Structure formats: structure tokens, C-alpha cells
mmCIF file of C-alpha atoms in Angstrom:
data_model
loop_
_atom_site.group_PDB
_atom_site.id
_atom_site.type_symbol
_atom_site.label_atom_id
_atom_site.label_comp_id
_atom_site.label_asym_id
_atom_site.label_seq_id
_atom_site.Cartn_x
_atom_site.Cartn_y
_atom_site.Cartn_z
ATOM 1 C CA MET A 300 0.002 0.004 0.004
ATOM 2 C CA ASP A 301 1.315 3.435 -0.955
ATOM 3 C CA HIS A 302 0.890 5.321 2.321
ATOM 4 C CA SER A 303 2.617 8.429 0.981
ATOM 5 C CA ALA A 304 0.070 8.647 -1.840
ATOM 6 C CA ASP A 305 -2.779 8.332 0.673
ATOM 7 C CA ALA A 306 -1.224 11.061 2.818
ATOM 8 C CA GLN A 307 -1.026 13.309 -0.230
ATOM 9 C CA ARG A 308 -4.728 12.817 -0.889
ATOM 10 C CA THR A 309 -5.637 14.233 2.527
ATOM 11 C CA ASP A 310 -4.300 17.618 1.428
ATOM 12 C CA LEU A 311 -6.886 17.933 -1.336
ATOM 13 C CA MET A 312 -8.944 21.115 -1.559
ATOM 14 C CA THR A 313 -12.481 19.881 -1.003
ATOM 15 C CA ILE A 314 -15.445 22.148 -1.621
ATOM 16 C CA THR A 315 -16.158 22.176 2.136
ATOM 17 C CA ARG A 316 -12.623 23.353 2.862
ATOM 18 C CA PHE A 317 -12.813 25.875 0.032
ATOM 19 C CA VAL A 318 -16.062 27.417 1.260
ATOM 20 C CA LEU A 319 -14.759 27.582 4.841
ATOM 21 C CA ASN A 320 -11.620 29.331 3.572
ATOM 22 C CA GLU A 321 -13.806 31.861 1.770
ATOM 23 C CA GLN A 322 -15.862 32.369 4.938
ATOM 24 C CA SER A 323 -12.706 33.089 6.950
ATOM 25 C CA LYS A 324 -12.062 36.110 4.709
ATOM 26 C CA HIS A 325 -15.195 37.698 6.192
ATOM 27 C CA PRO A 326 -14.768 37.912 9.992
ATOM 28 C CA GLU A 327 -18.303 39.223 10.378
ATOM 29 C CA SER A 328 -19.719 36.059 8.786
ATOM 30 C CA ARG A 329 -21.872 33.815 10.982
ATOM 31 C CA GLY A 330 -21.711 30.825 8.652
ATOM 32 C CA ASP A 331 -25.260 31.028 7.274
ATOM 33 C CA PHE A 332 -24.100 31.106 3.654
ATOM 34 C CA THR A 333 -21.686 28.225 4.252
ATOM 35 C CA ILE A 334 -24.496 26.138 5.748
ATOM 36 C CA LEU A 335 -26.725 26.842 2.736
ATOM 37 C CA LEU A 336 -23.991 25.903 0.243
ATOM 38 C CA SER A 337 -23.265 22.666 2.107
ATOM 39 C CA HIS A 338 -26.915 21.669 1.725
ATOM 40 C CA ILE A 339 -26.806 22.465 -2.014
ATOM 41 C CA VAL A 340 -23.691 20.291 -2.355
ATOM 42 C CA LEU A 341 -25.460 17.451 -0.531
ATOM 43 C CA GLY A 342 -28.394 17.764 -2.942
ATOM 44 C CA CYS A 343 -25.996 17.553 -5.913
ATOM 45 C CA LYS A 344 -24.416 14.364 -4.527
ATOM 46 C CA PHE A 345 -27.803 12.757 -4.031
ATOM 47 C CA VAL A 346 -29.002 13.635 -7.551
ATOM 48 C CA CYS A 347 -25.722 12.418 -9.046
ATOM 49 C CA SER A 348 -26.243 9.041 -7.377
ATOM 50 C CA ALA A 349 -29.856 8.852 -8.601
ATOM 51 C CA VAL A 350 -28.861 9.769 -12.183
ATOM 52 C CA ASN A 351 -26.128 7.139 -12.247
ATOM 53 C CA LYS A 352 -28.471 4.447 -10.892
ATOM 54 C CA ALA A 353 -31.086 5.335 -13.499
ATOM 55 C CA GLY A 354 -28.458 5.215 -16.250
ATOM 56 C CA LEU A 355 -27.270 1.792 -15.109
ATOM 57 C CA ALA A 356 -30.837 0.474 -15.003
ATOM 58 C CA LYS A 357 -31.413 1.727 -18.533
ATOM 59 C CA LEU A 358 -28.250 -0.015 -19.779
ATOM 60 C CA ILE A 359 -29.312 -3.278 -18.131
ATOM 61 C CA GLY A 360 -32.719 -2.951 -19.795
ATOM 62 C CA LEU A 361 -31.120 -2.403 -23.206
ATOM 63 C CA ALA A 362 -28.763 -5.356 -22.735
ATOM 64 C CA GLY A 363 -31.708 -7.554 -21.851
ATOM 65 C CA GLU A 364 -33.660 -6.299 -24.897
ATOM 66 C CA THR A 365 -36.501 -5.230 -22.655
ATOM 67 C CA ASN A 366 -38.935 -2.525 -23.650
ATOM 68 C CA VAL A 367 -37.268 0.776 -22.671
ATOM 69 C CA GLN A 368 -40.140 2.926 -23.867
ATOM 70 C CA ALA A 369 -40.332 4.159 -20.297
ATOM 71 C CA SER A 370 -37.079 6.154 -20.589
ATOM 72 C CA GLY A 371 -39.087 9.362 -20.906
ATOM 73 C CA GLU A 372 -41.198 8.386 -17.896
ATOM 74 C CA GLU A 373 -37.999 7.536 -16.012
ATOM 75 C CA GLN A 374 -36.610 11.000 -16.773
ATOM 76 C CA LYS A 375 -39.846 12.517 -15.476
ATOM 77 C CA LYS A 376 -39.489 10.508 -12.265
ATOM 78 C CA LEU A 377 -35.904 11.719 -11.930
ATOM 79 C CA ASP A 378 -37.007 15.330 -12.429
ATOM 80 C CA VAL A 379 -39.617 14.994 -9.692
ATOM 81 C CA LEU A 380 -37.183 13.188 -7.366
ATOM 82 C CA SER A 381 -34.456 15.795 -7.942
ATOM 83 C CA ASN A 382 -36.886 18.605 -7.236
ATOM 84 C CA GLU A 383 -37.981 17.000 -3.966
ATOM 85 C CA VAL A 384 -34.349 16.392 -2.965
ATOM 86 C CA PHE A 385 -33.336 20.002 -3.558
ATOM 87 C CA CYS A 386 -36.413 21.468 -1.902
ATOM 88 C CA LYS A 387 -35.872 19.354 1.219
ATOM 89 C CA ALA A 388 -32.132 20.049 1.286
ATOM 90 C CA LEU A 389 -32.670 23.800 0.981
ATOM 91 C CA ILE A 390 -35.485 23.975 3.529
ATOM 92 C CA SER A 391 -33.623 21.799 6.041
ATOM 93 C CA SER A 392 -30.720 24.262 5.968
ATOM 94 C CA GLY A 393 -32.921 26.619 7.998
ATOM 95 C CA ARG A 394 -31.569 29.520 5.927
ATOM 96 C CA THR A 395 -34.076 29.817 3.062
ATOM 97 C CA CYS A 396 -37.380 31.663 2.848
ATOM 98 C CA ILE A 397 -38.388 31.425 -0.849
ATOM 99 C CA LEU A 398 -37.600 28.721 -3.417
ATOM 100 C CA VAL A 399 -38.285 28.976 -7.143
ATOM 101 C CA SER A 400 -37.973 25.750 -9.128
ATOM 102 C CA GLU A 401 -38.392 25.046 -12.816
ATOM 103 C CA GLU A 402 -40.549 22.104 -11.768
ATOM 104 C CA ASP A 403 -43.073 24.187 -9.807
ATOM 105 C CA GLU A 404 -45.397 26.783 -11.307
ATOM 106 C CA ASP A 405 -45.529 28.816 -8.101
ATOM 107 C CA ALA A 406 -42.828 29.895 -5.693
ATOM 108 C CA ILE A 407 -42.434 27.892 -2.474
ATOM 109 C CA PHE A 408 -42.650 30.044 0.649
ATOM 110 C CA VAL A 409 -40.868 28.265 3.474
ATOM 111 C CA GLN A 410 -42.856 27.974 6.698
ATOM 112 C CA PRO A 411 -41.709 30.501 9.335
ATOM 113 C CA SER A 412 -40.766 27.717 11.738
ATOM 114 C CA LEU A 413 -38.309 26.314 9.142
ATOM 115 C CA ARG A 414 -36.580 29.595 8.297
ATOM 116 C CA GLY A 415 -34.300 29.546 11.317
ATOM 117 C CA ASN A 416 -34.035 32.284 13.910
ATOM 118 C CA CYS A 417 -34.713 35.414 11.849
ATOM 119 C CA ILE A 418 -32.887 37.591 14.389
ATOM 120 C CA VAL A 419 -29.537 35.824 14.030
ATOM 121 C CA ALA A 420 -29.865 34.036 10.671
ATOM 122 C CA ILE A 421 -29.697 35.652 7.255
ATOM 123 C CA ARG A 422 -32.425 34.320 4.984
ATOM 124 C CA TYR A 423 -31.885 33.480 1.338
ATOM 125 C CA CYS A 424 -33.957 33.010 -1.794
ATOM 126 C CA VAL A 425 -32.812 30.190 -4.071
ATOM 127 C CA VAL A 426 -33.794 29.773 -7.726
ATOM 128 C CA PHE A 427 -32.975 26.490 -9.443
ATOM 129 C CA ASP A 428 -33.572 23.962 -12.178
ATOM 130 C CA PRO A 429 -32.908 20.735 -10.250
ATOM 131 C CA LEU A 430 -32.417 18.459 -13.259
ATOM 132 C CA ASP A 431 -32.490 19.624 -16.851
ATOM 133 C CA GLY A 432 -32.533 16.302 -18.612
ATOM 134 C CA SER A 433 -34.382 17.435 -21.721
ATOM 135 C CA SER A 434 -31.151 17.134 -23.729
ATOM 136 C CA ASN A 435 -28.506 14.438 -23.773
ATOM 137 C CA ILE A 436 -26.728 15.594 -20.617
ATOM 138 C CA ASP A 437 -28.266 15.760 -17.131
ATOM 139 C CA CYS A 438 -27.437 18.919 -15.207
ATOM 140 C CA GLY A 439 -28.750 21.270 -12.542
ATOM 141 C CA ILE A 440 -28.450 25.068 -12.177
ATOM 142 C CA PHE A 441 -28.935 27.337 -9.162
ATOM 143 C CA GLY A 442 -28.691 30.953 -8.075
ATOM 144 C CA ILE A 443 -28.859 32.550 -4.611
ATOM 145 C CA TYR A 444 -30.283 35.910 -3.537
ATOM 146 C CA MET A 445 -30.326 37.445 -0.074
ATOM 147 C CA MET A 446 -33.522 38.807 1.446
ATOM 148 C CA LYS A 447 -33.428 42.590 1.169
ATOM 149 C CA ASP A 448 -34.527 43.112 4.762
ATOM 150 C CA ASN A 449 -36.237 41.330 7.624
ATOM 151 C CA HIS A 450 -39.820 41.361 6.359
ATOM 152 C CA GLU A 451 -42.352 38.670 5.556
ATOM 153 C CA PRO A 452 -41.184 37.133 2.234
ATOM 154 C CA ILE A 453 -43.003 38.271 -0.923
ATOM 155 C CA ILE A 454 -42.634 37.274 -4.561
ATOM 156 C CA GLU A 455 -40.739 40.485 -5.358
ATOM 157 C CA ASP A 456 -37.866 39.188 -3.220
ATOM 158 C CA VAL A 457 -36.935 36.827 -6.058
ATOM 159 C CA LEU A 458 -37.892 39.114 -8.951
ATOM 160 C CA GLN A 459 -34.561 40.913 -8.676
ATOM 161 C CA PRO A 460 -32.011 41.646 -11.402
ATOM 162 C CA GLY A 461 -29.288 39.041 -11.765
ATOM 163 C CA LYS A 462 -26.633 41.549 -10.662
ATOM 164 C CA ASN A 463 -28.046 41.175 -7.118
ATOM 165 C CA MET A 464 -27.195 37.459 -6.978
ATOM 166 C CA LEU A 465 -24.770 36.407 -4.258
ATOM 167 C CA ALA A 466 -23.785 33.103 -5.845
ATOM 168 C CA ALA A 467 -24.584 30.824 -8.746
ATOM 169 C CA GLY A 468 -23.497 27.460 -10.039
ATOM 170 C CA TYR A 469 -24.270 24.377 -12.076
ATOM 171 C CA CYS A 470 -23.673 20.673 -11.696
ATOM 172 C CA MET A 471 -23.218 18.244 -14.607
ATOM 173 C CA TYR A 472 -24.114 14.679 -13.680
ATOM 174 C CA GLY A 473 -22.937 11.400 -15.109
ATOM 175 C CA SER A 474 -19.927 9.109 -14.793
ATOM 176 C CA SER A 475 -17.963 12.268 -13.928
ATOM 177 C CA CYS A 476 -19.840 14.788 -11.794
ATOM 178 C CA THR A 477 -18.661 18.392 -12.093
ATOM 179 C CA LEU A 478 -19.801 21.312 -9.930
ATOM 180 C CA VAL A 479 -18.897 24.841 -11.037
ATOM 181 C CA ILE A 480 -19.636 27.662 -8.620
ATOM 182 C CA SER A 481 -19.034 31.347 -7.985
ATOM 183 C CA THR A 482 -19.667 33.198 -4.746
ATOM 184 C CA GLY A 483 -18.868 36.557 -6.322
ATOM 185 C CA SER A 484 -15.080 36.349 -6.351
ATOM 186 C CA GLY A 485 -14.177 34.248 -9.379
ATOM 187 C CA VAL A 486 -15.285 30.865 -10.703
ATOM 188 C CA ASN A 487 -14.063 27.478 -9.491
ATOM 189 C CA GLY A 488 -14.772 23.954 -10.690
ATOM 190 C CA PHE A 489 -14.952 20.822 -8.545
ATOM 191 C CA THR A 490 -15.146 17.148 -9.530
ATOM 192 C CA LEU A 491 -16.786 14.505 -7.354
ATOM 193 C CA ASP A 492 -14.350 11.834 -6.193
ATOM 194 C CA PRO A 493 -16.599 8.754 -5.672
ATOM 195 C CA SER A 494 -14.043 7.043 -3.424
ATOM 196 C CA LEU A 495 -14.100 9.981 -1.012
ATOM 197 C CA GLY A 496 -17.646 11.178 -1.586
ATOM 198 C CA GLU A 497 -16.216 14.698 -1.834
ATOM 199 C CA PHE A 498 -16.059 17.383 -4.504
ATOM 200 C CA ILE A 499 -12.367 18.176 -5.155
ATOM 201 C CA LEU A 500 -11.086 21.433 -6.656
ATOM 202 C CA THR A 501 -9.955 20.523 -10.182
ATOM 203 C CA HIS A 502 -10.499 23.798 -12.088
ATOM 204 C CA PRO A 503 -9.327 26.682 -9.871
ATOM 205 C CA ASP A 504 -10.024 30.301 -10.835
ATOM 206 C CA ILE A 505 -11.562 29.687 -14.258
ATOM 207 C CA LYS A 506 -10.910 32.570 -16.671
ATOM 208 C CA ILE A 507 -12.484 32.615 -20.110
ATOM 209 C CA PRO A 508 -10.136 33.617 -22.962
ATOM 210 C CA LYS A 509 -10.787 37.174 -24.161
ATOM 211 C CA LYS A 510 -11.529 35.883 -27.661
ATOM 212 C CA GLY A 511 -12.474 32.391 -28.773
ATOM 213 C CA LYS A 512 -12.389 30.157 -31.847
ATOM 214 C CA ILE A 513 -15.723 28.406 -31.250
ATOM 215 C CA TYR A 514 -19.366 29.440 -31.578
ATOM 216 C CA SER A 515 -22.320 27.430 -30.310
ATOM 217 C CA VAL A 516 -25.843 27.827 -31.678
ATOM 218 C CA ASN A 517 -28.679 25.684 -33.039
ATOM 219 C CA GLU A 518 -28.388 26.433 -36.751
ATOM 220 C CA GLY A 519 -31.616 24.566 -37.382
ATOM 221 C CA ASN A 520 -33.370 27.814 -36.414
ATOM 222 C CA ALA A 521 -31.317 29.980 -38.797
ATOM 223 C CA LYS A 522 -34.239 30.880 -41.068
ATOM 224 C CA ASN A 523 -36.019 32.492 -38.098
ATOM 225 C CA TRP A 524 -33.096 34.577 -36.768
ATOM 226 C CA ASP A 525 -32.968 38.332 -36.693
ATOM 227 C CA GLY A 526 -30.407 40.285 -38.739
ATOM 228 C CA PRO A 527 -27.632 40.714 -36.116
ATOM 229 C CA THR A 528 -27.619 37.038 -35.157
ATOM 230 C CA ALA A 529 -27.523 35.927 -38.793
ATOM 231 C CA SER A 530 -24.742 38.437 -39.515
ATOM 232 C CA TYR A 531 -22.645 37.252 -36.584
ATOM 233 C CA VAL A 532 -22.908 33.565 -37.530
ATOM 234 C CA GLU A 533 -22.097 34.442 -41.145
ATOM 235 C CA LYS A 534 -19.015 36.298 -39.902
ATOM 236 C CA CYS A 535 -17.997 33.268 -37.811
ATOM 237 C CA LYS A 536 -18.140 31.052 -40.891
ATOM 238 C CA PHE A 537 -16.757 33.479 -43.466
ATOM 239 C CA PRO A 538 -14.644 36.150 -41.745
ATOM 240 C CA THR A 539 -13.797 39.134 -43.934
ATOM 241 C CA ASP A 540 -10.722 40.281 -41.981
ATOM 242 C CA GLY A 541 -8.498 37.391 -42.998
ATOM 243 C CA SER A 542 -8.819 35.562 -39.685
ATOM 244 C CA PRO A 543 -9.598 31.816 -39.656
ATOM 245 C CA ALA A 544 -13.223 30.723 -39.510
ATOM 246 C CA LYS A 545 -14.626 29.750 -36.115
ATOM 247 C CA SER A 546 -15.644 26.153 -35.426
ATOM 248 C CA LEU A 547 -19.249 25.228 -34.625
ATOM 249 C CA ARG A 548 -19.750 23.120 -31.502
ATOM 250 C CA TYR A 549 -23.306 22.533 -30.337
ATOM 251 C CA ILE A 550 -24.142 19.826 -27.797
ATOM 252 C CA GLY A 551 -27.755 20.902 -27.289
ATOM 253 C CA SER A 552 -27.382 21.348 -23.533
ATOM 254 C CA MET A 553 -26.985 24.948 -22.383
ATOM 255 C CA VAL A 554 -24.894 23.981 -19.363
ATOM 256 C CA ALA A 555 -22.543 21.701 -21.311
ATOM 257 C CA ASP A 556 -22.126 24.250 -24.104
ATOM 258 C CA VAL A 557 -21.493 27.107 -21.670
ATOM 259 C CA HIS A 558 -19.088 24.924 -19.657
ATOM 260 C CA ARG A 559 -16.961 24.368 -22.761
ATOM 261 C CA THR A 560 -17.197 28.071 -23.592
ATOM 262 C CA LEU A 561 -15.962 29.013 -20.104
ATOM 263 C CA LEU A 562 -12.926 26.755 -20.458
ATOM 264 C CA TYR A 563 -11.947 27.409 -24.068
ATOM 265 C CA GLY A 564 -13.586 30.688 -25.036
ATOM 266 C CA GLY A 565 -16.005 31.594 -27.822
ATOM 267 C CA THR A 566 -19.726 32.262 -27.764
ATOM 268 C CA PHE A 567 -22.972 30.539 -26.831
ATOM 269 C CA LEU A 568 -26.047 31.931 -28.563
ATOM 270 C CA TYR A 569 -29.707 31.260 -27.840
ATOM 271 C CA PRO A 570 -31.298 34.199 -29.646
ATOM 272 C CA ALA A 571 -34.878 35.272 -30.011
ATOM 273 C CA ASP A 572 -36.410 34.266 -33.339
ATOM 274 C CA LYS A 573 -39.715 34.412 -35.204
ATOM 275 C CA LYS A 574 -41.006 31.327 -33.372
ATOM 276 C CA SER A 575 -39.854 32.493 -29.924
ATOM 277 C CA PRO A 576 -39.678 36.309 -29.961
ATOM 278 C CA ASN A 577 -38.932 36.387 -26.215
ATOM 279 C CA GLY A 578 -36.326 33.640 -26.347
ATOM 280 C CA LYS A 579 -36.669 30.213 -24.749
ATOM 281 C CA LEU A 580 -34.326 30.104 -21.762
ATOM 282 C CA ARG A 581 -35.782 31.034 -18.369
ATOM 283 C CA VAL A 582 -34.396 34.206 -16.832
ATOM 284 C CA LEU A 583 -34.276 33.378 -13.112
ATOM 285 C CA TYR A 584 -32.746 29.916 -13.089
ATOM 286 C CA GLU A 585 -30.997 29.630 -16.458
ATOM 287 C CA VAL A 586 -30.039 33.034 -17.875
ATOM 288 C CA PHE A 587 -29.083 34.741 -14.596
ATOM 289 C CA PRO A 588 -26.913 32.000 -13.012
ATOM 290 C CA MET A 589 -25.003 31.306 -16.240
ATOM 291 C CA SER A 590 -24.584 35.034 -16.929
ATOM 292 C CA PHE A 591 -23.304 35.549 -13.370
ATOM 293 C CA LEU A 592 -20.713 32.809 -13.843
ATOM 294 C CA MET A 593 -19.701 34.127 -17.260
ATOM 295 C CA GLU A 594 -19.068 37.644 -15.947
ATOM 296 C CA GLN A 595 -17.186 36.305 -12.920
ATOM 297 C CA ALA A 596 -14.910 34.431 -15.342
ATOM 298 C CA GLY A 597 -14.199 37.623 -17.304
ATOM 299 C CA GLY A 598 -16.736 37.185 -20.103
ATOM 300 C CA GLN A 599 -19.982 38.976 -20.970
ATOM 301 C CA ALA A 600 -23.689 38.175 -21.129
ATOM 302 C CA PHE A 601 -26.036 40.118 -23.410
ATOM 303 C CA THR A 602 -29.755 39.752 -24.212
ATOM 304 C CA GLY A 603 -29.688 41.572 -27.551
ATOM 305 C CA LYS A 604 -30.874 44.730 -25.794
ATOM 306 C CA GLU A 605 -28.958 45.017 -22.529
ATOM 307 C CA ARG A 606 -26.527 43.408 -20.129
ATOM 308 C CA ALA A 607 -28.264 40.195 -19.059
ATOM 309 C CA LEU A 608 -27.736 40.757 -15.312
ATOM 310 C CA ASP A 609 -29.448 44.179 -15.533
ATOM 311 C CA LEU A 610 -32.700 42.588 -16.689
ATOM 312 C CA ILE A 611 -35.519 42.893 -14.125
ATOM 313 C CA PRO A 612 -37.890 39.927 -14.390
ATOM 314 C CA THR A 613 -41.618 40.444 -13.882
ATOM 315 C CA LYS A 614 -42.637 36.749 -13.821
ATOM 316 C CA LEU A 615 -41.147 33.653 -12.192
ATOM 317 C CA HIS A 616 -40.743 31.695 -15.413
ATOM 318 C CA GLU A 617 -40.015 34.609 -17.743
ATOM 319 C CA ARG A 618 -37.860 33.873 -20.779
ATOM 320 C CA SER A 619 -35.135 35.827 -22.547
ATOM 321 C CA PRO A 620 -32.719 35.551 -25.453
ATOM 322 C CA ILE A 621 -29.084 35.275 -24.378
ATOM 323 C CA PHE A 622 -25.583 35.655 -25.829
ATOM 324 C CA LEU A 623 -22.785 34.441 -23.532
ATOM 325 C CA GLY A 624 -19.063 34.234 -24.072
ATOM 326 C CA SER A 625 -15.637 35.785 -24.442
ATOM 327 C CA TYR A 626 -15.506 39.534 -23.857
ATOM 328 C CA ASP A 627 -14.358 40.543 -27.356
ATOM 329 C CA ASP A 628 -16.725 38.148 -29.107
ATOM 330 C CA ILE A 629 -19.767 39.498 -27.257
ATOM 331 C CA GLU A 630 -18.567 43.042 -28.070
ATOM 332 C CA GLU A 631 -18.923 42.098 -31.750
ATOM 333 C CA ILE A 632 -22.491 40.937 -31.197
ATOM 334 C CA LYS A 633 -23.351 44.109 -29.257
ATOM 335 C CA ALA A 634 -21.948 46.220 -32.109
ATOM 336 C CA LEU A 635 -24.145 44.389 -34.634
ATOM 337 C CA TYR A 636 -27.279 45.041 -32.541
ATOM 338 C CA ALA A 637 -26.286 48.694 -32.044
ATOM 339 C CA ALA A 638 -25.875 49.078 -35.817
ATOM 340 C CA GLU A 639 -29.287 47.490 -36.371
ATOM 341 C CA GLU A 640 -30.894 49.943 -33.945
ATOM 342 C CA GLY A 641 -29.224 52.861 -35.691
ATOM 343 C CA LYS A 642 -30.770 52.059 -39.053
#
């Protein structure tokens, strides 16, 4: 047995250690935020386990040539299970007062007795999509707001612009489980080590390149795009300044596509079009968290009209177009929209 190797493993930067280190930078902190994040991490571990078990069951069914028509039903069960897991994890933290989930039409107002001691505990609002499995990659997204003051929670407490978020993150599930998070001072990525049951820091201080060589968009909707979007994609394919053409990479999962964009640079586009004039991605628990992470990594997020994090939602499940990516690349898109407005 290699004891020296085992000793080395004990010096790993786990997410628990990382969050505690961040807390120590704020002497006035009482640990409420750390407690909330630990409950979110627990929820991610539970969902990861459930996703992997479901995937294994599906493989066994395929190997046995059984009828796997129920895969869609299984995904629905996973969505419901994941939502219940996250709701219970968040409420049991004793630090939340309002939850907004993609799975629930209405906001969940936590019972006063489960909000903790309001005099000593800071209360948070959490917005999340517990398991987006509509594409080929299972993932979850979350964002955290703080209650503005010590009043009885109301729906307006979550209808805040994204720039007011305290933290945001996403978790990609599967054989390798990755959690990327920002608490407002950079972006860090953690990978779940199954042998330890801990998320380990594997991508410290993620910074997106200022300009990228990749663009990501569903070109099947090209005929319905507006002028600036069509012009930008045309420029990516056939640049007129002598630079090499950009490569198209489109997985079909917002989180997976944005994750690649964060690491390697480029742009992710989900524009408005003739079929969806208001866009398709939900503002509170898709657009805002991913925009928060992108800006924290040094990139930009733009709706086609304004900075994404300046948008003030009026409905829980409001939608918006979004352009995310490297700073210089998003500047090009903003210039195209400004030129269109000036016509």
C-alpha cells in the first residue's frame, strides 16, 4: 500500500474546505451562507447518485432487450425526485425563505418555523432547475439571492435583477460529476471523487479567454433569426478580416455548451427568433446564473438589448434571449445590434 500517496490525498482542496476558507475572509460572517452551500452540495451528490443508478438500470434494460419505452417516464421521475431532494435540502438548511424551481409553477414560501431564527440568521432566496434532462446531458443550475430586509417574504424578493445574486453554479451529472460555482469572487470547478464522496477542486479560478475560436448555436433555427444574429454567424463562418473561420460546437445542452465556452472561449447563442420572440431560456434559473458565472470568469452576457444581469424579471418563469461568451466576441455581437438599432 502506498501510504505516501494516501497522505497526499488528505491535502486535497475539497469544496467544504474551500467554502470555509472563503468564509474566513469575512470575519463578520456567521456561517449562514456556508451552511446553505453545504446543503446544495449534498443535494448535488444525491441527484448524481440517482442519475447514475437510472443510467445503469437503462443499460441493463437495453442489454436484456426489454422494452425501454419508459425512458421518458424515467426522466420525469428523476425530475420529480431531484426537485424533492433540492427542496428538502434547501429547507432543512434553515436559511431559506423562498424557493423557485423550474418544476413548480408557483414559488415555495418556506414555513416560518423552518426559516431559522430570523434575528440571528440571514435568509436566502434560491432559484434552481434541479435536473435539466431534456437534452442528452443531465445537469442542474442554481442561483442565490439574499432577502433585502427582515420582512415577511414576498414574490418580489426573487424578482430581482441578476446583478443582485450572491452566488450561482451548475452541476453536470454522469460518470464524472462536475460542480462549477461562484460566490462573487471568481469561478471554481470541482469534480466529485466517488471514493471519497467529496467534491475536489480541479478547475481553480476559471478565466475565459478574451476571444475564442468556437461558436455554439442551433443552426436549425437559422431561417427564423434576426439580422444581427444571422450576420454574426455568417461572420464566424466566413470572416472578412483574414482571420480563420470559427468552429461550430453545439451539444444541445446549455450547461454543457457554456461549460466548454468558459474553459476554451467563444460564444454561446440562444437568440430570439420568429417562433420564440422572447427567447426560450428562463431568466431566473438559467439566464441569470449562467450570466453571473460568465461575468465572474471575465466574459460577458447580453440579451440583444442590454446586459443580461441588468434585466428585471416580472414573472417567475419569464424567458429571454441570451448571448454568452468571451468579452471581445460578445462586443462584436453588441456592435451588430447597435448598428441594427441605428438604421
